[in-house]
Amino acid sequence: MNTTVQSLQRRLIALGFPLPEFGADGDPGAETLAAVGKALDELEGRRGPTGDGPPVSLPPSPKPSASLVPAEWMPAAEMERIICHWTAGTHQASEFDRSHYHMLIEADGKLVRGIPSIKLNEAPAKKGYAAHTLNCNSGSIGVSLCCMGGSNEAPFDPGKYPMTREQWDALTGVVADLCRRYSIPIKDTTVLSHAEVQNNLGIQQRNKWDFTRLAFDPSVKGAKACGDKLRAEAKAKL
């Protein structure tokens, strides 16, 4: 990933020239070049054909968000995707939960480090890896929200430990941090929930529904809608 290119991409997005497919991924591909061309065309139009128009006032570059994930939690590794889950437990991370995920987020947004290192899930997965997704652990980072114990999908009942807005907001920040660290583009095959794995990756799962509903926002329904919301909010934090 080229950090200079990534800074340019963030500037383009801030100025209203979106990069919907790949975002600020540090790769100067066709999408970035097209956005640069549009920006230059608009600048030329505002200055006039001779370039002697009034100065164009541009907004300042946005400051990058502070990282939520400690650097030591993100060792060097080649990772392909991030899969997001809920624990189907309480609002606190148990030792069992910590053994299955790289990171967990409690009800108040507090981050808890899982026991396995992300490095162990680098393909091919090594002994002691985080077994968070059936037949899809190699190259996958597992992040889980501590919630939804005793819940029911239909009719929807979030149970005694519903997903909180604080957890969700922390999750989108964590995903953004991981995408920056591991140069993972935000797409529906690289940043997704457990409920999307079977449809998006073609890997059969066991009727997983995390996430098909968001307890804090009942208007969002279905795996794709929840996944799209996750990706859009994470991309905005890059």
PDB file of N, CA and C in Angstrom, residues 122-162:
ATOM      1  N   GLU A 122      -3.010 -16.512   9.387  1.00  0.00           N
ATOM      2  CA  GLU A 122      -2.430 -16.291   8.063  1.00  0.00           C
ATOM      3  C   GLU A 122      -2.415 -17.621   7.319  1.00  0.00           C
ATOM      4  N   ALA A 123      -2.836 -17.605   6.062  1.00  0.00           N
ATOM      5  CA  ALA A 123      -2.940 -18.853   5.298  1.00  0.00           C
ATOM      6  C   ALA A 123      -1.564 -19.481   5.051  1.00  0.00           C
ATOM      7  N   PRO A 124      -1.457 -20.797   5.263  1.00  0.00           N
ATOM      8  CA  PRO A 124      -2.454 -21.692   5.868  1.00  0.00           C
ATOM      9  C   PRO A 124      -2.493 -21.502   7.383  1.00  0.00           C
ATOM     10  N   ALA A 125      -3.671 -21.645   7.973  1.00  0.00           N
ATOM     11  CA  ALA A 125      -3.838 -21.419   9.406  1.00  0.00           C
ATOM     12  C   ALA A 125      -2.938 -22.354  10.210  1.00  0.00           C
ATOM     13  N   LYS A 126      -2.397 -21.814  11.305  1.00  0.00           N
ATOM     14  CA  LYS A 126      -1.466 -22.563  12.148  1.00  0.00           C
ATOM     15  C   LYS A 126      -2.178 -23.087  13.401  1.00  0.00           C
ATOM     16  N   LYS A 127      -1.548 -24.024  14.070  1.00  0.00           N
ATOM     17  CA  LYS A 127      -2.098 -24.587  15.293  1.00  0.00           C
ATOM     18  C   LYS A 127      -2.406 -23.477  16.297  1.00  0.00           C
ATOM     19  N   GLY A 128      -3.601 -23.529  16.870  1.00  0.00           N
ATOM     20  CA  GLY A 128      -4.005 -22.518  17.836  1.00  0.00           C
ATOM     21  C   GLY A 128      -4.721 -21.335  17.220  1.00  0.00           C
ATOM     22  N   TYR A 129      -5.016 -21.396  15.910  1.00  0.00           N
ATOM     23  CA  TYR A 129      -5.678 -20.284  15.228  1.00  0.00           C
ATOM     24  C   TYR A 129      -7.079 -20.041  15.794  1.00  0.00           C
ATOM     25  N   ALA A 130      -7.619 -18.874  15.503  1.00  0.00           N
ATOM     26  CA  ALA A 130      -8.980 -18.531  15.931  1.00  0.00           C
ATOM     27  C   ALA A 130      -9.978 -19.202  14.997  1.00  0.00           C
ATOM     28  N   ALA A 131     -10.724 -20.165  15.529  1.00  0.00           N
ATOM     29  CA  ALA A 131     -11.699 -20.911  14.723  1.00  0.00           C
ATOM     30  C   ALA A 131     -13.051 -20.219  14.825  1.00  0.00           C
ATOM     31  N   HIS A 132     -13.236 -19.183  14.022  1.00  0.00           N
ATOM     32  CA  HIS A 132     -14.445 -18.367  14.145  1.00  0.00           C
ATOM     33  C   HIS A 132     -15.468 -18.602  13.040  1.00  0.00           C
ATOM     34  N   THR A 133     -15.043 -19.146  11.888  1.00  0.00           N
ATOM     35  CA  THR A 133     -15.959 -19.313  10.757  1.00  0.00           C
ATOM     36  C   THR A 133     -15.698 -20.661  10.095  1.00  0.00           C
ATOM     37  N   LEU A 134     -16.712 -21.461   9.929  1.00  0.00           N
ATOM     38  CA  LEU A 134     -16.578 -22.802   9.380  1.00  0.00           C
ATOM     39  C   LEU A 134     -15.912 -22.785   8.003  1.00  0.00           C
ATOM     40  N   ASN A 135     -14.784 -23.481   7.892  1.00  0.00           N
ATOM     41  CA  ASN A 135     -14.057 -23.631   6.624  1.00  0.00           C
ATOM     42  C   ASN A 135     -13.638 -22.302   5.997  1.00  0.00           C
ATOM     43  N   CYS A 136     -13.493 -21.271   6.832  1.00  0.00           N
ATOM     44  CA  CYS A 136     -13.097 -19.962   6.293  1.00  0.00           C
ATOM     45  C   CYS A 136     -12.258 -19.202   7.315  1.00  0.00           C
ATOM     46  N   ASN A 137     -11.301 -19.894   7.908  1.00  0.00           N
ATOM     47  CA  ASN A 137     -10.462 -19.260   8.923  1.00  0.00           C
ATOM     48  C   ASN A 137      -9.105 -18.805   8.381  1.00  0.00           C
ATOM     49  N   SER A 138      -8.574 -19.511   7.383  1.00  0.00           N
ATOM     50  CA  SER A 138      -7.291 -19.114   6.812  1.00  0.00           C
ATOM     51  C   SER A 138      -7.428 -17.769   6.108  1.00  0.00           C
ATOM     52  N   GLY A 139      -6.590 -16.837   6.498  1.00  0.00           N
ATOM     53  CA  GLY A 139      -6.621 -15.512   5.898  1.00  0.00           C
ATOM     54  C   GLY A 139      -7.713 -14.611   6.431  1.00  0.00           C
ATOM     55  N   SER A 140      -8.458 -15.079   7.438  1.00  0.00           N
ATOM     56  CA  SER A 140      -9.604 -14.316   7.947  1.00  0.00           C
ATOM     57  C   SER A 140      -9.371 -13.837   9.375  1.00  0.00           C
ATOM     58  N   ILE A 141      -9.616 -12.560   9.602  1.00  0.00           N
ATOM     59  CA  ILE A 141      -9.590 -11.986  10.948  1.00  0.00           C
ATOM     60  C   ILE A 141     -11.003 -12.066  11.508  1.00  0.00           C
ATOM     61  N   GLY A 142     -11.135 -12.563  12.724  1.00  0.00           N
ATOM     62  CA  GLY A 142     -12.445 -12.683  13.360  1.00  0.00           C
ATOM     63  C   GLY A 142     -12.635 -11.646  14.452  1.00  0.00           C
ATOM     64  N   VAL A 143     -13.655 -10.809  14.289  1.00  0.00           N
ATOM     65  CA  VAL A 143     -14.002  -9.793  15.287  1.00  0.00           C
ATOM     66  C   VAL A 143     -15.432 -10.068  15.736  1.00  0.00           C
ATOM     67  N   SER A 144     -15.666 -10.058  17.038  1.00  0.00           N
ATOM     68  CA  SER A 144     -17.002 -10.402  17.523  1.00  0.00           C
ATOM     69  C   SER A 144     -17.507  -9.405  18.555  1.00  0.00           C
ATOM     70  N   LEU A 145     -18.801  -9.127  18.476  1.00  0.00           N
ATOM     71  CA  LEU A 145     -19.475  -8.295  19.467  1.00  0.00           C
ATOM     72  C   LEU A 145     -20.030  -9.202  20.561  1.00  0.00           C
ATOM     73  N   CYS A 146     -19.820  -8.828  21.804  1.00  0.00           N
ATOM     74  CA  CYS A 146     -20.302  -9.617  22.937  1.00  0.00           C
ATOM     75  C   CYS A 146     -21.773  -9.273  23.174  1.00  0.00           C
ATOM     76  N   CYS A 147     -22.650 -10.108  22.654  1.00  0.00           N
ATOM     77  CA  CYS A 147     -24.074  -9.784  22.749  1.00  0.00           C
ATOM     78  C   CYS A 147     -24.927 -10.911  22.181  1.00  0.00           C
ATOM     79  N   MET A 148     -26.238 -10.716  22.291  1.00  0.00           N
ATOM     80  CA  MET A 148     -27.285 -11.505  21.642  1.00  0.00           C
ATOM     81  C   MET A 148     -27.506 -12.884  22.252  1.00  0.00           C
ATOM     82  N   GLY A 149     -27.057 -13.103  23.484  1.00  0.00           N
ATOM     83  CA  GLY A 149     -27.387 -14.343  24.173  1.00  0.00           C
ATOM     84  C   GLY A 149     -28.892 -14.446  24.391  1.00  0.00           C
ATOM     85  N   GLY A 150     -29.473 -15.600  24.074  1.00  0.00           N
ATOM     86  CA  GLY A 150     -30.903 -15.805  24.244  1.00  0.00           C
ATOM     87  C   GLY A 150     -31.761 -15.117  23.207  1.00  0.00           C
ATOM     88  N   SER A 151     -31.162 -14.683  22.103  1.00  0.00           N
ATOM     89  CA  SER A 151     -31.919 -13.978  21.064  1.00  0.00           C
ATOM     90  C   SER A 151     -32.626 -14.959  20.137  1.00  0.00           C
ATOM     91  N   ASN A 152     -33.539 -14.425  19.338  1.00  0.00           N
ATOM     92  CA  ASN A 152     -34.288 -15.234  18.384  1.00  0.00           C
ATOM     93  C   ASN A 152     -34.435 -14.446  17.087  1.00  0.00           C
ATOM     94  N   GLU A 153     -34.211 -15.142  15.959  1.00  0.00           N
ATOM     95  CA  GLU A 153     -34.245 -14.440  14.670  1.00  0.00           C
ATOM     96  C   GLU A 153     -35.664 -14.098  14.236  1.00  0.00           C
ATOM     97  N   ALA A 154     -36.585 -15.060  14.298  1.00  0.00           N
ATOM     98  CA  ALA A 154     -37.954 -14.818  13.828  1.00  0.00           C
ATOM     99  C   ALA A 154     -38.952 -15.553  14.725  1.00  0.00           C
ATOM    100  N   PRO A 155     -39.849 -14.800  15.376  1.00  0.00           N
ATOM    101  CA  PRO A 155     -39.893 -13.330  15.380  1.00  0.00           C
ATOM    102  C   PRO A 155     -38.690 -12.766  16.119  1.00  0.00           C
ATOM    103  N   PHE A 156     -38.217 -11.619  15.649  1.00  0.00           N
ATOM    104  CA  PHE A 156     -36.974 -11.078  16.187  1.00  0.00           C
ATOM    105  C   PHE A 156     -37.110 -10.691  17.651  1.00  0.00           C
ATOM    106  N   ASP A 157     -36.174 -11.195  18.442  1.00  0.00           N
ATOM    107  CA  ASP A 157     -36.092 -10.866  19.863  1.00  0.00           C
ATOM    108  C   ASP A 157     -34.608 -10.806  20.210  1.00  0.00           C
ATOM    109  N   PRO A 158     -34.083  -9.632  20.559  1.00  0.00           N
ATOM    110  CA  PRO A 158     -32.647  -9.519  20.831  1.00  0.00           C
ATOM    111  C   PRO A 158     -32.209 -10.127  22.150  1.00  0.00           C
ATOM    112  N   GLY A 159     -33.163 -10.587  22.968  1.00  0.00           N
ATOM    113  CA  GLY A 159     -32.803 -11.214  24.228  1.00  0.00           C
ATOM    114  C   GLY A 159     -32.349 -10.216  25.281  1.00  0.00           C
ATOM    115  N   LYS A 160     -31.701 -10.732  26.314  1.00  0.00           N
ATOM    116  CA  LYS A 160     -31.278  -9.905  27.450  1.00  0.00           C
ATOM    117  C   LYS A 160     -30.006  -9.119  27.170  1.00  0.00           C
ATOM    118  N   TYR A 161     -29.308  -9.462  26.096  1.00  0.00           N
ATOM    119  CA  TYR A 161     -28.013  -8.837  25.819  1.00  0.00           C
ATOM    120  C   TYR A 161     -27.976  -8.313  24.381  1.00  0.00           C
ATOM    121  N   PRO A 162     -28.803  -7.328  24.076  1.00  0.00           N
ATOM    122  CA  PRO A 162     -28.882  -6.838  22.690  1.00  0.00           C
ATOM    123  C   PRO A 162     -27.595  -6.141  22.250  1.00  0.00           C
TER     124      PRO A 162
END
